[in-house]
Short mmCIF file of C-alpha atoms in Angstrom, two decimals:
data_model
loop_
_atom_site.label_atom_id
_atom_site.label_comp_id
_atom_site.label_asym_id
_atom_site.label_seq_id
_atom_site.Cartn_x
_atom_site.Cartn_y
_atom_site.Cartn_z
CA MET X 1 55.86 2.78 -6.48
CA ASN X 2 52.70 4.70 -5.70
CA THR X 3 49.80 2.39 -5.34
CA THR X 4 47.19 4.89 -4.39
CA PRO X 5 44.22 4.23 -6.61
CA SER X 6 43.24 7.10 -9.13
CA ALA X 7 40.16 8.78 -8.97
CA ALA X 8 38.90 6.87 -12.00
CA ALA X 9 39.41 3.58 -10.65
CA VAL X 10 37.51 4.13 -7.61
CA PRO X 11 33.94 2.79 -7.83
CA SER X 12 31.23 5.12 -7.86
CA HIS X 13 28.35 4.55 -5.37
CA PRO X 14 25.74 7.39 -5.92
CA THR X 15 23.36 8.11 -2.97
CA PRO X 16 20.07 6.76 -3.63
CA ALA X 17 17.56 9.58 -4.50
CA ALA X 18 15.16 10.53 -1.64
CA PRO X 19 11.75 9.30 -2.02
CA SER X 20 9.23 11.88 -3.33
CA GLY X 21 5.54 11.87 -4.70
CA ARG X 22 2.50 10.07 -3.65
CA ALA X 23 1.23 6.69 -4.56
CA LEU X 24 -2.25 5.18 -4.14
CA VAL X 25 -2.27 1.46 -3.63
CA LEU X 26 -5.81 -0.29 -4.49
CA GLY X 27 -5.48 -4.09 -3.44
CA GLY X 28 -7.89 -6.77 -4.46
CA GLY X 29 -11.15 -8.00 -2.78
CA GLY X 30 -13.68 -9.31 -4.97
CA SER X 31 -17.02 -7.40 -5.86
CA THR X 32 -17.66 -5.91 -2.36
CA GLY X 33 -13.86 -4.99 -2.36
CA ASN X 34 -14.40 -2.75 -5.48
CA ALA X 35 -17.42 -1.13 -3.79
CA TRP X 36 -15.41 -0.46 -0.42
CA LEU X 37 -12.72 1.15 -2.23
CA ILE X 38 -14.83 3.34 -4.19
CA GLY X 39 -16.62 4.32 -0.87
CA VAL X 40 -13.39 5.09 1.00
CA ILE X 41 -11.96 7.18 -1.80
CA ALA X 42 -15.41 9.00 -1.94
CA GLY X 43 -15.81 9.52 1.56
CA LEU X 44 -12.23 10.93 1.58
CA PHE X 45 -12.92 13.18 -1.40
CA ASP X 46 -16.13 14.57 0.38
CA ALA X 47 -14.08 15.45 3.25
CA GLY X 48 -11.88 17.25 1.29
CA LEU X 49 -9.06 14.91 0.65
CA ASP X 50 -8.74 13.55 -3.04
CA LEU X 51 -6.54 10.77 -3.29
CA THR X 52 -6.94 10.45 -7.11
CA THR X 53 -4.19 13.25 -7.29
CA ALA X 54 -1.75 10.56 -6.59
CA ASP X 55 1.40 10.46 -8.92
CA LEU X 56 0.90 6.98 -9.17
CA ILE X 57 -1.74 4.41 -8.75
CA ILE X 58 -1.19 0.72 -8.48
CA GLY X 59 -4.30 -1.54 -9.06
CA THR X 60 -4.65 -5.24 -8.44
CA SER X 61 -7.63 -7.51 -9.32
CA ALA X 62 -10.64 -5.40 -7.89
CA GLY X 63 -8.33 -2.75 -7.32
CA SER X 64 -7.09 -2.40 -10.92
CA THR X 65 -10.95 -1.90 -11.78
CA ALA X 66 -11.41 0.83 -9.27
CA ALA X 67 -8.04 2.16 -10.53
CA ALA X 68 -9.38 2.49 -14.06
CA GLN X 69 -12.87 3.76 -13.06
CA LEU X 70 -11.23 6.51 -10.88
CA ALA X 71 -9.03 7.64 -13.77
CA ALA X 72 -12.29 8.69 -15.73
CA ALA X 73 -14.74 9.38 -13.41
CA SER X 74 -15.07 11.30 -9.99
CA PRO X 75 -15.35 9.10 -6.74
CA SER X 76 -18.79 10.66 -6.01
CA GLU X 77 -20.12 9.79 -9.42
CA LEU X 78 -18.85 6.16 -8.93
CA LEU X 79 -20.34 5.79 -5.49
CA ALA X 80 -23.65 6.95 -6.62
CA ALA X 81 -23.64 4.59 -9.32
CA ILE X 82 -23.08 1.56 -6.71
CA LEU X 83 -25.93 2.91 -4.23
CA ASP X 84 -28.24 3.59 -7.13
CA ALA X 85 -27.91 0.30 -8.84
CA GLY X 86 -29.01 -1.46 -5.61
CA PRO X 87 -28.82 -5.02 -4.60
CA HIS X 88 -30.02 -6.60 -7.70
CA GLN X 89 -27.25 -5.16 -10.08
CA PRO X 90 -24.90 -7.81 -12.03
CA ALA X 91 -22.25 -8.96 -10.05
CA GLY X 92 -19.66 -6.03 -9.69
CA PRO X 93 -16.05 -5.18 -10.72
CA GLY X 94 -12.99 -6.50 -9.65
CA GLY X 95 -12.44 -9.93 -9.17
CA SER X 96 -14.19 -12.88 -11.16
CA GLY X 97 -15.44 -15.25 -8.97
CA PRO X 98 -15.79 -18.75 -10.08
CA GLY X 99 -19.61 -18.59 -10.01
CA ARG X 100 -19.50 -16.22 -12.77
CA ARG X 101 -17.64 -18.30 -15.31
CA SER X 102 -20.16 -20.28 -17.41
CA ALA X 103 -17.39 -21.51 -19.73
CA ALA X 104 -15.53 -23.18 -16.76
CA PRO X 105 -16.20 -26.34 -15.02
CA VAL X 106 -18.08 -26.01 -11.77
CA VAL X 107 -15.49 -26.03 -9.19
CA ASP X 108 -15.23 -24.89 -5.49
CA HIS X 109 -12.70 -22.15 -6.39
CA LEU X 110 -11.43 -21.30 -2.74
CA GLU X 111 -10.91 -25.22 -2.06
CA ARG X 112 -9.07 -25.58 -5.33
CA THR X 113 -6.62 -22.62 -5.10
CA ARG X 114 -6.06 -23.92 -1.23
CA LYS X 115 -5.05 -27.23 -2.27
CA ILE X 116 -2.69 -25.33 -4.85
CA ILE X 117 -1.29 -23.23 -2.15
CA ALA X 118 -0.72 -25.83 0.03
CA SER X 119 1.29 -28.05 -2.31
CA ALA X 120 3.26 -25.15 -3.35
CA HIS X 121 7.12 -25.00 -2.41
CA ASP X 122 7.37 -21.46 -2.47
CA ALA X 123 5.57 -18.30 -3.95
CA ALA X 124 7.22 -18.89 -7.50
CA ASP X 125 5.97 -22.28 -7.39
CA MET X 126 2.52 -21.30 -6.46
CA ARG X 127 2.20 -18.96 -9.29
CA ARG X 128 3.29 -21.46 -11.71
CA ARG X 129 1.03 -23.98 -10.44
CA MET X 130 -2.02 -21.38 -10.33
CA GLY X 131 -1.23 -20.78 -14.00
CA ALA X 132 -0.89 -24.24 -14.76
CA ALA X 133 -4.53 -24.99 -13.12
CA ALA X 134 -6.07 -21.89 -14.92
CA LEU X 135 -4.79 -23.31 -18.34
CA ASP X 136 -6.29 -26.78 -17.94
CA LEU X 137 -9.55 -25.08 -17.06
CA ASP X 138 -9.19 -23.22 -20.35
CA ALA X 139 -8.53 -26.19 -22.01
CA ALA X 140 -11.89 -28.00 -20.81
CA SER X 141 -13.80 -24.54 -21.77
CA ASP X 142 -15.59 -23.89 -25.16
CA GLY X 143 -12.69 -21.01 -25.54
CA THR X 144 -15.24 -17.85 -25.16
CA TRP X 145 -14.66 -16.78 -21.85
CA SER X 146 -12.09 -14.20 -22.85
CA THR X 147 -14.27 -12.57 -25.16
CA GLN X 148 -17.08 -12.46 -22.75
CA TRP X 149 -15.06 -11.04 -19.76
CA ARG X 150 -13.54 -8.38 -21.88
CA ALA X 151 -16.91 -7.09 -22.81
CA THR X 152 -18.06 -7.39 -19.13
CA VAL X 153 -15.04 -5.69 -17.89
CA ALA X 154 -15.16 -2.87 -20.75
CA ALA X 155 -18.95 -2.15 -19.67
CA ARG X 156 -17.77 -1.26 -15.98
CA LEU X 157 -15.32 1.37 -17.17
CA PRO X 158 -15.98 5.10 -17.72
CA SER X 159 -13.27 5.07 -20.13
CA GLN X 160 -11.08 2.79 -22.03
CA GLN X 161 -8.30 4.97 -22.54
CA TRP X 162 -4.97 4.77 -20.21
CA PRO X 163 -4.91 8.10 -18.03
CA GLU X 164 -1.82 10.23 -18.67
CA ARG X 165 -0.90 9.96 -15.00
CA SER X 166 0.97 7.00 -13.84
CA LEU X 167 -1.63 3.73 -13.56
CA ARG X 168 0.23 0.32 -12.83
CA ILE X 169 -1.98 -2.74 -13.15
CA THR X 170 -0.56 -6.30 -11.99
CA ALA X 171 -1.41 -9.81 -13.58
CA VAL X 172 0.62 -12.87 -13.44
CA ASP X 173 1.90 -14.71 -16.97
CA ALA X 174 -0.36 -17.96 -16.91
CA ARG X 175 2.28 -19.93 -18.81
CA THR X 176 5.49 -18.84 -16.99
CA GLY X 177 4.16 -17.91 -13.33
CA GLU X 178 5.99 -14.62 -13.89
CA PRO X 179 4.60 -11.66 -12.45
CA VAL X 180 3.57 -8.78 -15.19
CA VAL X 181 2.96 -4.99 -14.71
CA PHE X 182 1.02 -3.22 -17.34
CA ASP X 183 0.87 0.49 -17.84
CA ARG X 184 0.07 2.95 -20.68
CA HIS X 185 3.56 2.22 -22.37
CA SER X 186 2.99 -1.59 -22.37
CA GLY X 187 1.08 -1.78 -25.64
CA VAL X 188 -1.83 -3.18 -24.02
CA ALA X 189 -5.44 -1.80 -23.76
CA LEU X 190 -6.72 -0.86 -20.50
CA VAL X 191 -9.63 -2.97 -20.40
CA ASP X 192 -7.30 -5.69 -21.46
CA ALA X 193 -4.98 -4.96 -18.38
CA VAL X 194 -8.10 -4.83 -15.95
CA ALA X 195 -9.46 -7.92 -17.18
CA ALA X 196 -6.13 -9.89 -16.96
CA SER X 197 -5.62 -8.40 -13.49
CA CYS X 198 -9.14 -9.82 -12.62
CA ALA X 199 -8.90 -13.17 -13.96
CA SER X 200 -8.84 -15.56 -10.87
CA GLY X 201 -10.02 -18.62 -12.25
CA LEU X 202 -9.92 -18.96 -16.33
CA PRO X 203 -6.73 -17.21 -17.78
CA TYR X 204 -7.46 -14.00 -19.78
CA ARG X 205 -5.91 -14.15 -23.18
CA ILE X 206 -4.08 -10.94 -24.78
CA GLY X 207 -2.72 -11.95 -28.39
CA GLU X 208 -0.56 -15.17 -27.76
CA ASN X 209 -0.41 -14.69 -23.75
CA GLN X 210 -2.54 -15.69 -21.18
CA TYR X 211 -2.83 -13.95 -17.54
CA ILE X 212 -4.13 -14.55 -14.14
CA ASP X 213 -5.02 -12.38 -11.30
CA GLY X 214 -2.35 -9.95 -10.21
CA GLY X 215 -2.96 -10.82 -6.72
CA TYR X 216 -1.09 -14.13 -6.93
CA ARG X 217 1.99 -11.96 -6.91
CA ARG X 218 0.92 -10.13 -3.97
CA ASN X 219 -2.64 -9.07 -2.80
CA GLU X 220 -1.92 -5.36 -2.63
CA ASN X 221 1.20 -5.15 -4.60
CA ALA X 222 2.25 -2.13 -2.34
CA ASP X 223 6.05 -2.84 -2.67
CA LEU X 224 5.65 -1.38 -6.35
CA ALA X 225 5.45 2.06 -4.87
CA ALA X 226 9.05 2.05 -3.52
CA GLY X 227 10.57 5.50 -4.06
CA TYR X 228 7.53 7.39 -3.26
CA ALA X 229 7.43 9.55 -0.31
CA ALA X 230 3.79 9.29 0.77
CA VAL X 231 1.97 5.81 0.16
CA VAL X 232 -1.53 5.12 0.95
CA VAL X 233 -2.57 1.44 0.95
CA LEU X 234 -6.32 0.30 0.77
CA SER X 235 -6.76 -3.41 1.81
CA PRO X 236 -10.38 -4.96 1.46
CA PHE X 237 -9.05 -8.00 2.61
CA GLY X 238 -7.49 -6.26 5.78
CA GLY X 239 -4.03 -7.28 4.75
CA ARG X 240 -4.62 -10.76 5.44
CA THR X 241 -3.26 -13.60 3.07
CA ARG X 242 -3.93 -17.07 2.38
CA HIS X 243 0.03 -17.93 1.85
CA PRO X 244 2.41 -19.02 4.25
CA LEU X 245 3.87 -16.18 6.22
CA GLU X 246 7.32 -17.04 5.26
CA TRP X 247 6.77 -16.46 1.75
CA GLY X 248 6.50 -12.73 2.56
CA LEU X 249 3.49 -11.94 0.40
CA GLN X 250 1.54 -10.28 3.34
CA LEU X 251 0.43 -6.52 3.36
CA ALA X 252 2.87 -6.02 6.59
CA THR X 253 5.82 -6.85 4.88
CA GLN X 254 4.99 -4.86 1.81
CA VAL X 255 4.85 -2.01 4.44
CA ASP X 256 8.03 -2.85 6.13
CA GLU X 257 9.74 -2.75 2.87
CA LEU X 258 8.37 0.53 1.76
CA ARG X 259 9.21 2.11 4.93
CA GLY X 260 12.84 0.78 4.74
CA GLY X 261 13.08 2.52 1.65
CA GLY X 262 12.25 5.97 3.43
CA SER X 263 8.37 5.94 2.37
CA THR X 264 5.66 6.97 5.02
CA VAL X 265 3.17 4.67 4.64
CA GLU X 266 -0.58 4.43 5.61
CA THR X 267 -3.01 1.34 5.27
CA ILE X 268 -6.73 1.54 5.38
CA VAL X 269 -8.52 -1.85 5.95
CA PRO X 270 -12.46 -2.37 6.51
CA GLY X 271 -13.61 -1.52 10.04
CA GLY X 272 -14.88 -4.58 12.25
CA SER X 273 -18.33 -3.99 11.67
CA SER X 274 -17.93 -4.47 7.95
CA GLU X 275 -15.66 -7.47 7.79
CA GLN X 276 -18.63 -9.81 7.01
CA LEU X 277 -18.92 -8.09 3.62
CA PHE X 278 -15.32 -9.62 2.53
CA GLY X 279 -13.95 -12.95 2.57
CA ALA X 280 -16.38 -15.74 1.23
CA ASN X 281 -19.05 -13.09 0.68
CA ALA X 282 -16.79 -11.13 -1.66
CA MET X 283 -18.66 -11.93 -4.72
CA ASP X 284 -21.97 -11.42 -3.70
CA PRO X 285 -23.40 -8.57 -5.75
CA SER X 286 -26.18 -7.59 -2.98
CA LEU X 287 -23.42 -6.42 -0.45
CA ARG X 288 -21.87 -4.00 -2.66
CA PRO X 289 -24.06 -1.10 -1.46
CA PRO X 290 -23.49 -1.55 2.20
CA ALA X 291 -19.80 -2.30 1.57
CA ALA X 292 -19.56 1.08 -0.32
CA ARG X 293 -21.68 3.08 2.39
CA ALA X 294 -19.23 1.40 4.83
CA GLY X 295 -16.29 2.76 2.89
CA HIS X 296 -17.62 6.11 2.78
CA GLU X 297 -18.23 6.46 6.53
CA GLN X 298 -14.50 5.15 6.73
CA GLY X 299 -13.31 7.82 4.58
CA LEU X 300 -15.25 10.65 5.89
CA THR X 301 -13.53 9.74 9.55
CA LEU X 302 -10.04 9.40 7.96
CA ALA X 303 -9.69 12.29 6.41
CA GLU X 304 -7.96 14.66 8.93
CA GLN X 305 -5.52 11.78 9.84
CA LEU X 306 -4.30 11.51 6.34
CA ARG X 307 -4.47 15.33 5.31
CA GLU X 308 -0.98 15.78 6.48
CA LEU X 309 0.53 12.97 4.80
CA TRP X 310 -1.28 13.77 1.61
CA GLY X 311 -0.48 17.40 1.91
#
């Protein structure tokens, strides 16, 4: 008896498609991080390299605000707005530091979240605990924060329409701890997606659901660019993570994953002389202009290095 399997019986294992296209990843980093992101992209733009032509842009927290802004205004216009506003402007886009939330109890946000991270068993447990803590803050508030925050975020966006090009904005479901990625097909307004991605204390409500900062998934979420040939990642926090390294949330792991899938990846982090503008200072609006200028200087110097990758 012939036992050779027929062609129809042989399982098919198609060869994965080779990576193609270009992706830009904008990580979280608070108010100064948003300014630095705009500065870097404006510097590259002034040097003749336009990263906003990416086939995909991924934005997280401060990066979600920057991504939405860059979808509707030129990098040069956005940079000028930061510098013209000067040091007395209201707290800037991207990130929603605890000091700006009048509806929430006065808490030390960094210490509170540090304790949550330390008590968590893994990344999924951490997200659930962060969501539960945010819901507790919401229950103790007067319930008006989401409305106020939406108005604040809307005022920062040159347009409230999703762009035609692919834009993905990350958040985390506060009730389940599950990561969420919004795009123009999600049925969620752009301003709501950005407000959710920047909700690092109180949860942001969209309909019956509530969301917290997309940085609780991964600060950069660069792994969402899998399948793109050229990936440029901007990380205001320099790829650092507050989480245990064994959780694999750090930028280095994300880059390894992308390169393992065939992507060519370049990362941009703040220069040593500007590191004091981030971290504990990330929500200081007076530092936005120097952060933007530092980013612009970096962008000008990095253009040639990135030109071949970006094509």
